[in-house]
Coordinates of C-alpha atoms in Angstrom, one line a residue:
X152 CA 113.4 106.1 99.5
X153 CA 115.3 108.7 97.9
X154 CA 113.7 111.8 96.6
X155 CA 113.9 111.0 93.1
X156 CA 111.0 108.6 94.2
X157 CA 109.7 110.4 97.2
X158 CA 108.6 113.4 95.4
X159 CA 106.0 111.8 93.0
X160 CA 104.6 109.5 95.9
X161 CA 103.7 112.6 97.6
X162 CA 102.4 114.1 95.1
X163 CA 100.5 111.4 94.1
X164 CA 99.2 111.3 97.7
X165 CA 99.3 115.3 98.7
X166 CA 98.2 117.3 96.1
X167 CA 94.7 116.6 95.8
X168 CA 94.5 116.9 99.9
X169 CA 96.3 120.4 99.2
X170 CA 93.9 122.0 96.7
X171 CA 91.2 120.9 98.3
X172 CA 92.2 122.1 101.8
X173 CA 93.0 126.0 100.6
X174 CA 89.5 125.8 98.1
X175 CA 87.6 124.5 101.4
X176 CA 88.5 127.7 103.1
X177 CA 88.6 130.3 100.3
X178 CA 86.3 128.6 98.0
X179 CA 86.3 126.9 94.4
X180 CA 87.0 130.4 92.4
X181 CA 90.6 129.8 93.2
X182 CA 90.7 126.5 92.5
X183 CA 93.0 127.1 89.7
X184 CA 95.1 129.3 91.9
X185 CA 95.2 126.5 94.7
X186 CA 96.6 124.3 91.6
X187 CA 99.2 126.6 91.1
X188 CA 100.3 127.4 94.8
X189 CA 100.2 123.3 95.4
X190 CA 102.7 122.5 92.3
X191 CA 104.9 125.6 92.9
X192 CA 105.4 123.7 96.6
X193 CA 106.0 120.7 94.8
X194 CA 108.6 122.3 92.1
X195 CA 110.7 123.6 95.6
X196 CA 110.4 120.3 97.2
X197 CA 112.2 119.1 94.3
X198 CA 114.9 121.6 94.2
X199 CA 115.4 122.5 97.9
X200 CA 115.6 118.6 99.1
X201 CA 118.0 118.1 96.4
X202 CA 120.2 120.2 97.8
X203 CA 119.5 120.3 101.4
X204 CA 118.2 116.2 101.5
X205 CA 114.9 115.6 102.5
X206 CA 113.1 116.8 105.7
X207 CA 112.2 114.4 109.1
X208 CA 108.5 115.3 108.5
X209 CA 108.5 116.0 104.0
X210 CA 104.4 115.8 104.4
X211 CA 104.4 118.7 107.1
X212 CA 107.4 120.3 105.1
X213 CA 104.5 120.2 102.0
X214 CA 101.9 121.6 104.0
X215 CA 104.1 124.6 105.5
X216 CA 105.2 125.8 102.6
X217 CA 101.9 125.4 100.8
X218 CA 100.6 127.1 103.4
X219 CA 103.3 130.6 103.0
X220 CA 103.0 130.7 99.1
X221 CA 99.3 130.7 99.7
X222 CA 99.7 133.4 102.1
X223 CA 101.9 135.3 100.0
X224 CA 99.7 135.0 96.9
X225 CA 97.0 136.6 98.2
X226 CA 98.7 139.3 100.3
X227 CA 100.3 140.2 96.8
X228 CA 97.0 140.0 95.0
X229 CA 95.6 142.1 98.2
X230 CA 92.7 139.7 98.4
X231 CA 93.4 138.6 102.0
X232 CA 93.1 142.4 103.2
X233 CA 90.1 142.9 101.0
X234 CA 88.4 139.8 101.6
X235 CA 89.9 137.0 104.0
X236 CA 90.6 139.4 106.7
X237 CA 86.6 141.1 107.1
X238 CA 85.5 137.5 107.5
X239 CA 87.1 136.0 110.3
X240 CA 86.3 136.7 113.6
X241 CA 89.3 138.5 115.0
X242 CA 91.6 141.0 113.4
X243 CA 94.7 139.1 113.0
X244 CA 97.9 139.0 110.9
X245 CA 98.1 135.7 110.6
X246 CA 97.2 133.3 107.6
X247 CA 96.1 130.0 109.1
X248 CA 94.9 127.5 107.0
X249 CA 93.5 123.6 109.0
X250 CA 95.7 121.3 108.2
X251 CA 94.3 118.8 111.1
X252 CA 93.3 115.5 109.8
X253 CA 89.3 116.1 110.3
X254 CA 89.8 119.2 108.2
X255 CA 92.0 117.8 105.2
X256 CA 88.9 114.4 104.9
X257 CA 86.2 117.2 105.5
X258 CA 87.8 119.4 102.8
X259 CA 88.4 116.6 100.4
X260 CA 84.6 115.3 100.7
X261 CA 83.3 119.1 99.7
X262 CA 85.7 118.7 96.5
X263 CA 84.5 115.2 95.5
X264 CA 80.6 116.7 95.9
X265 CA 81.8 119.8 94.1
X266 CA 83.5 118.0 91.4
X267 CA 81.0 115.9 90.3
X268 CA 77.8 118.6 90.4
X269 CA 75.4 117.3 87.5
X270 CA 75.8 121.3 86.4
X271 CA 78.8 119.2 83.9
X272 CA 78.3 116.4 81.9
X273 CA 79.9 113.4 83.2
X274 CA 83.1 112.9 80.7
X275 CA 83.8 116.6 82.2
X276 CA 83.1 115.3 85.7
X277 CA 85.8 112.7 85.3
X278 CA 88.3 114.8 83.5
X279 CA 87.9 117.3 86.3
X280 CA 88.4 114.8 89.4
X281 CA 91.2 113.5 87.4
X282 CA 93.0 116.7 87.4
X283 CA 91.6 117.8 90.9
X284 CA 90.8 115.1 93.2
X285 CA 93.9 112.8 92.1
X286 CA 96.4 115.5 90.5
X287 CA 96.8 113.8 86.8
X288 CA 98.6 116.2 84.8
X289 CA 96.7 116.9 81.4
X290 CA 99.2 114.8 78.9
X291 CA 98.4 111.9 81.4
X292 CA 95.0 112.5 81.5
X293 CA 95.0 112.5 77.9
X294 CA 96.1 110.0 77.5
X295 CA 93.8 108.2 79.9
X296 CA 90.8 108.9 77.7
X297 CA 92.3 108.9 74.6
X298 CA 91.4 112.4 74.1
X299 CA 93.7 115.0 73.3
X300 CA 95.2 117.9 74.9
X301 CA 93.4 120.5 73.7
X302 CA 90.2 119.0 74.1
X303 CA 91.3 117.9 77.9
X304 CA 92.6 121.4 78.7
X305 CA 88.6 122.5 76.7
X306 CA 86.7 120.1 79.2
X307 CA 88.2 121.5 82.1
X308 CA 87.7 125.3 81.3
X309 CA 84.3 124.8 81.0
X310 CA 84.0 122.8 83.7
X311 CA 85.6 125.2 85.9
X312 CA 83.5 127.5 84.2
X313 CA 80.4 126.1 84.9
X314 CA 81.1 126.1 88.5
X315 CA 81.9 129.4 89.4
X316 CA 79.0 130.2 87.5
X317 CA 77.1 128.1 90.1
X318 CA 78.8 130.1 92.9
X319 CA 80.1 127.2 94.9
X320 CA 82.2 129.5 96.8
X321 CA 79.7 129.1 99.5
X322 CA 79.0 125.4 98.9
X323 CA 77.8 123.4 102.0
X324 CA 77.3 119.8 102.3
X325 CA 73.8 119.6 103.9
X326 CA 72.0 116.3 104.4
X327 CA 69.6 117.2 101.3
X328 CA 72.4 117.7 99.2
X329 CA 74.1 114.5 100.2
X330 CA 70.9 112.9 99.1
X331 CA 70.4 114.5 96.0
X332 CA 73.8 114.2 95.0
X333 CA 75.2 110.8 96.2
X334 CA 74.2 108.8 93.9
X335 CA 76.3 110.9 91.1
X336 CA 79.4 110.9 92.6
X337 CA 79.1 107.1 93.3
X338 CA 78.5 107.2 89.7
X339 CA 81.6 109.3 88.7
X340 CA 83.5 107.0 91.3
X341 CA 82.4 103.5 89.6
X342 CA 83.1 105.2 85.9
X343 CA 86.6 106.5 87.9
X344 CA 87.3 103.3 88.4
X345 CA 86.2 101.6 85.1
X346 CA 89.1 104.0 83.1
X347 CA 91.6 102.2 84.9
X348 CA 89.7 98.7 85.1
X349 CA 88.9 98.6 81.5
X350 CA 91.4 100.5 80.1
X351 CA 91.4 101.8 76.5
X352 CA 94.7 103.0 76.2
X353 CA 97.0 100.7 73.6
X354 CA 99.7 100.4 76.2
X355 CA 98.0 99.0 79.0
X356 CA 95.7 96.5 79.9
X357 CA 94.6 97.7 83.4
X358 CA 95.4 101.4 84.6
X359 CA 96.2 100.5 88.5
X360 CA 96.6 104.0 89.3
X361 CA 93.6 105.1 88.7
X362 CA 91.8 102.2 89.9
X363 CA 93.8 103.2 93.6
X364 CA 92.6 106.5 93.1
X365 CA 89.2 105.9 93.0
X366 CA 89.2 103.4 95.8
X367 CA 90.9 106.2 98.0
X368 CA 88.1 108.5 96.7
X369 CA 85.4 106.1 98.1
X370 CA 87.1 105.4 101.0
X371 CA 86.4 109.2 101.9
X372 CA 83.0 108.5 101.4
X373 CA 83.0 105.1 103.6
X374 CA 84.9 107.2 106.7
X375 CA 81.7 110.0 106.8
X376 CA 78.7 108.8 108.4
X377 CA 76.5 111.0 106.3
X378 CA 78.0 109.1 103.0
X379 CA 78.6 106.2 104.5
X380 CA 75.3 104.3 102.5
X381 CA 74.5 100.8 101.4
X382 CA 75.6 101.7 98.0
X383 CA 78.7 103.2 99.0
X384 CA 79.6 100.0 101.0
X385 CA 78.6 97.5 97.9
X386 CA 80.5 100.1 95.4
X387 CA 83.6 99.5 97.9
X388 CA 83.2 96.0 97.5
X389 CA 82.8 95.5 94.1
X390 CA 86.7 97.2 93.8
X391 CA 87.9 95.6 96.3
X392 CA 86.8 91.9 94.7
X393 CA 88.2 93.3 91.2
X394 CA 91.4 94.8 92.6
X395 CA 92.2 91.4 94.4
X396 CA 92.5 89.3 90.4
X397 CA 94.8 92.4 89.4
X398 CA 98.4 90.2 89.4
X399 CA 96.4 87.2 87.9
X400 CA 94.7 89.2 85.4
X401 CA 98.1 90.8 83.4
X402 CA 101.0 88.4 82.8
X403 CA 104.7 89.5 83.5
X404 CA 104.5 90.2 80.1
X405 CA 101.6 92.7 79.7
X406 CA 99.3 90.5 78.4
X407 CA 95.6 90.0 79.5
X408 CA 95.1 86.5 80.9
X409 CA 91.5 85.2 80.5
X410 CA 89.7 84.5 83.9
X411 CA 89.7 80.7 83.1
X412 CA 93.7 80.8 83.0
X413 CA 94.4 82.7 85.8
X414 CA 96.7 81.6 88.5
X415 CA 94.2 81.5 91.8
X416 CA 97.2 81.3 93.8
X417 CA 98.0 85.2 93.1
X418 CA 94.5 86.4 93.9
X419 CA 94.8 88.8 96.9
X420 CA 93.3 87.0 99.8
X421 CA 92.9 90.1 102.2
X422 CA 91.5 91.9 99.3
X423 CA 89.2 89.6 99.2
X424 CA 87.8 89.4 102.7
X425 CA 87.5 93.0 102.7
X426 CA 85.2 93.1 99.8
X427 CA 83.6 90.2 102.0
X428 CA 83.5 92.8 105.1
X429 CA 82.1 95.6 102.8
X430 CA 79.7 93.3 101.0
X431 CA 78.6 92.5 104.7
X432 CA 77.9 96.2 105.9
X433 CA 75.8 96.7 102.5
X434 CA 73.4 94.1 104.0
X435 CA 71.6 91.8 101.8
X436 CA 68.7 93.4 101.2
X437 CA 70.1 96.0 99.0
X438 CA 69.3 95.7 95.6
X439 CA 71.7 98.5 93.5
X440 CA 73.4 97.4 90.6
X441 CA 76.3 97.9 92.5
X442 CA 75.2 95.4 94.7
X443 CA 74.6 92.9 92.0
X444 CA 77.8 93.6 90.2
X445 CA 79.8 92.9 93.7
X446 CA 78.0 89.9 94.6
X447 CA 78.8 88.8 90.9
X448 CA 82.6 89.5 91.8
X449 CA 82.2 87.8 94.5
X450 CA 81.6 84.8 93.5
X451 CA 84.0 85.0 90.5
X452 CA 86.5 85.3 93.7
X453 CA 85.8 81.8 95.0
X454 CA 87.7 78.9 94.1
X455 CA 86.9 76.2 96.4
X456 CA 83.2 76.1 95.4
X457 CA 81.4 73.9 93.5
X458 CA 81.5 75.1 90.0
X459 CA 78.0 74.6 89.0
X460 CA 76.7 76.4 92.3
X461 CA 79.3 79.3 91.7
X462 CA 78.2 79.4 87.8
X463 CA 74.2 79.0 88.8
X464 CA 74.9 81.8 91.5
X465 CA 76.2 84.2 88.9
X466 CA 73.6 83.6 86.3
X467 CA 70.9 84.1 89.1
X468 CA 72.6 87.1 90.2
X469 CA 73.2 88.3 86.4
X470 CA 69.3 87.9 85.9
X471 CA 68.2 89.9 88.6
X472 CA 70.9 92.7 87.7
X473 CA 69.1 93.4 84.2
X474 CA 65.7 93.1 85.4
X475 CA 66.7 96.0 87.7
X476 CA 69.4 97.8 85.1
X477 CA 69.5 96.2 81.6
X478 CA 72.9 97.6 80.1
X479 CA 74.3 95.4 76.6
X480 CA 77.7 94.7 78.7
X481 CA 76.0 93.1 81.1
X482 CA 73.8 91.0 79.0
X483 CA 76.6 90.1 77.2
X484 CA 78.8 89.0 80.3
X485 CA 75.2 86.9 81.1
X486 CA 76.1 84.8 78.1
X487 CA 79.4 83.4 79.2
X488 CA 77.9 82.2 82.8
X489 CA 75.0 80.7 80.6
X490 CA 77.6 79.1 78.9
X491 CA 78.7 77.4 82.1
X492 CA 75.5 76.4 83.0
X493 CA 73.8 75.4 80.2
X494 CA 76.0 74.8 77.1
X495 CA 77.5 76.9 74.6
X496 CA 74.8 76.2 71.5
X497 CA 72.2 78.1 74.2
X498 CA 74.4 80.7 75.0
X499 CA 75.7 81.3 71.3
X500 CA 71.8 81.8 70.7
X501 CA 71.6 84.5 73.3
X502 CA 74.9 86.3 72.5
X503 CA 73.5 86.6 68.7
X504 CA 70.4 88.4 70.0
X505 CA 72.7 91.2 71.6
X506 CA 73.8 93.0 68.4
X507 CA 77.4 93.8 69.4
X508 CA 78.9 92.7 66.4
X509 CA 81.7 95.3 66.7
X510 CA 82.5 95.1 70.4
X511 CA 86.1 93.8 71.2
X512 CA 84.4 91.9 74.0
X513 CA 81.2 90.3 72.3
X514 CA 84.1 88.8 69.6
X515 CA 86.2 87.5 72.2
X516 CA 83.3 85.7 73.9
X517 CA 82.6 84.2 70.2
X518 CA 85.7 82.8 69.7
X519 CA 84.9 80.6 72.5
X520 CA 81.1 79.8 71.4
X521 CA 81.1 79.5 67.9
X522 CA 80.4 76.1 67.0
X523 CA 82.3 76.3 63.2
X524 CA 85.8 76.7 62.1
X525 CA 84.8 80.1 59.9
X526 CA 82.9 81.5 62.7
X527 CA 85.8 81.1 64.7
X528 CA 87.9 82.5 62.5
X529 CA 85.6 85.6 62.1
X530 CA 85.6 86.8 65.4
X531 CA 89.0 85.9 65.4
X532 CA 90.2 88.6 62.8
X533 CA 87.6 91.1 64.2
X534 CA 88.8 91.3 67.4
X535 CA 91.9 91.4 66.7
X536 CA 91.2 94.4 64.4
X537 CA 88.8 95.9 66.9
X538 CA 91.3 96.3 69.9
X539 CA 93.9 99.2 70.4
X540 CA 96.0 97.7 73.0
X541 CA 99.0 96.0 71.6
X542 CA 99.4 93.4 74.7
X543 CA 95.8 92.2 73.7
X544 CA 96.1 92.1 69.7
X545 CA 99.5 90.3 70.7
X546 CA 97.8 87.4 73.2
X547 CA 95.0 87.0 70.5
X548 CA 97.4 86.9 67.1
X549 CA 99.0 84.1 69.1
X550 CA 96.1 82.3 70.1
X551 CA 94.8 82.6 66.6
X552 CA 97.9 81.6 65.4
X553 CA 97.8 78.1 67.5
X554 CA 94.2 78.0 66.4
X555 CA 94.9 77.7 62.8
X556 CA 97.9 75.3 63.2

């Protein structure tokens, strides 16, 4: 790999691991300075290996050098004579900062917890472990959310803001916090991971990137006994079991491919049995919505099943997931496995209880259940005018097209 390709791997893979290790030992008020000392290393990665080649060891080469600007940021701003030094146990004139393994996942759990404190609401909780936990620069995050800039650069002030307010300089993962505060960054995690899944951004369908970053998030999560929970086991499986369609879901060309056209034979088959494993260690008693939605994605991974069992399965399993959670997405993905179970005049009569004339989604399904010409042709055009991305608008003007002909 040369370093024209090496250098955003590793950053893509080190920076977050960076920031978080030199905020784990000074604290969250310099997280913004740990932001700067980390993309200063990257900026003379990139100009040092260019000239000298890249180093045996370019991840330890990272972590040295991150580790001297630190130290030479705060002897300069005198805050490792005024403050670093007093605290640690022995006088010494050295800057050490853990960059063991057990440290770096210890340092990166605090972050995630810290990130996604319910102090922020939770479009700044995802802006912020955007920037921080998976090092998206602010155009790209922008552009993510289909926000701009400004408002991006906004959202994370604040957020920042809000947590040095809180004083999380001396923030502690103890058991009650883990408790109280799980089930919000499983939460920030799943919504994570829906930005990339579902992505609303005109030039792509599905957002892999982020979808990887999330499932590294979790897996941090998964690897600590403390966080390792039902929930966090069935939220790992319900990626896994989506992430294993990804090269069947997008043609070569961009475009989305509907789950009925899909070629099986590019499905991921290890993915697969490791949402199987995780679906496993969630046990079967555990009734979150995460749980639902992965036993749902499950079965929408089988394809040597009988197709009324599999369709009957995911019904059932819609059912019990909106007795326990009732969201209009999910009601309205209910509809389509009615379809398959009991006709489309029975599911048509659902779908038109829902109210979502102006969802992308709820039109697409109607193009497949509406029982007229015109009604086709309705949800047709507002679909098509509802979505931004131009690989969608493009798959349904041709569609529509061989519909009319």
């Amino acid at each position: 790999m040369n370093n024209a390709e090496l250098i955003p791997n590793l950053f893509r893979s080190e920076y977050s691991k960076l920031v978080a290790v030199i905020c784990y030992k000074f604290g969250f008020d310099f997280v913004e300075q740990a932001e700067d000392i980390v993309s200063d290393t990257f900026l003379k990665a990139s100009e040092t290996w260019g000239i000298k080649g890249i180093p045996d060891n370019p991840t330890g080469w990272l972590y040295t050098v991150a580790k001297n600007n630190a130290t030479d940021y705060f002897r300069r701003r005198n805050i490792y004579d005024s403050k670093i030094l007093p605290d640690l146990k022995e006088e010494t004139n050295q800057f050490e900062i853990d960059i063991s393994k057990e440290n770096i996942l210890d340092s990166q759990l605090k972050m995630i917890f810290v990130v996604c404190d319910p102090i922020n609401h939770i479009e700044s909780q995802i802006v912020l472990a955007l920037r921080i936990l998976c090092g998206f620069g602010i155009t790209e995050i922008s552009n993510s959310l289909l926000i701009s800039t400004a408002n991006t650069n906004k959202k994370l002030y604040r957020a920042k803001q809000n947590l040095k307010n809180m004083n999380v300089v001396d923030f502690e993962l103890t058991p009650d916090l883990i408790n109280g505060r799980l089930d919000s960054v499983l939460r920030v995690l799943y919504l994570l991971f829906n930005e990339g899944y579902y992505s609303s951004n005109e030039n792509y369908d599905i957002r892999k990137d982020i979808c990887f970053e999330a499932m590294r998030l979790l897996y941090i999560l998964i690897n600590n006994k403390s966080t390792n929970t039902h929930k966090t086991n069935s939220l790992m499986a319900l990626f896994c079991f989506h992430v294993s369609r990804f090269d069947a879901r997008i043609s070569k060309e961009g475009e989305f491919i509907l789950y009925e056209d899909q070629d099986k034979t590019k499905w991921d088959l290890e993915l697969i049995n490791k949402g199987i494993h995780f679906l496993m260690k969630a046990g079967t008693n555990n009734t979150s919505d995460y749980s639902y939605e992965a036993r749902i994605a499950y079965w929408h991974c089988q394809k040597d099943v009988d197709e009324n069992r599999k369709w009957s399965s995911i019904l059932q399993l819609y059912n019990s997931l909106l007795r326990h959670k009732y969201t209009p997405i999910a009601a309205l993905n209910r509809t389509y496995a009615l379809s398959k179970v009991k006709g489309n005049s029975i599911a048509l009569a659902e779908a038109k209880k829902l109210n979502l004339e102006d969802n992308f989604f709820y039109n697409c399904l109607l193009i497949e259940l509406a029982e007229t010409e015109t009604e086709k042709r309705k949800h047709f055009s507002k679909a098509i005018k509802l979505t931004k991305n131009k690989a969608s608008k493009n798959i349904l003007t041709k569609k529509y097209s061989r519909f009319i002909n």
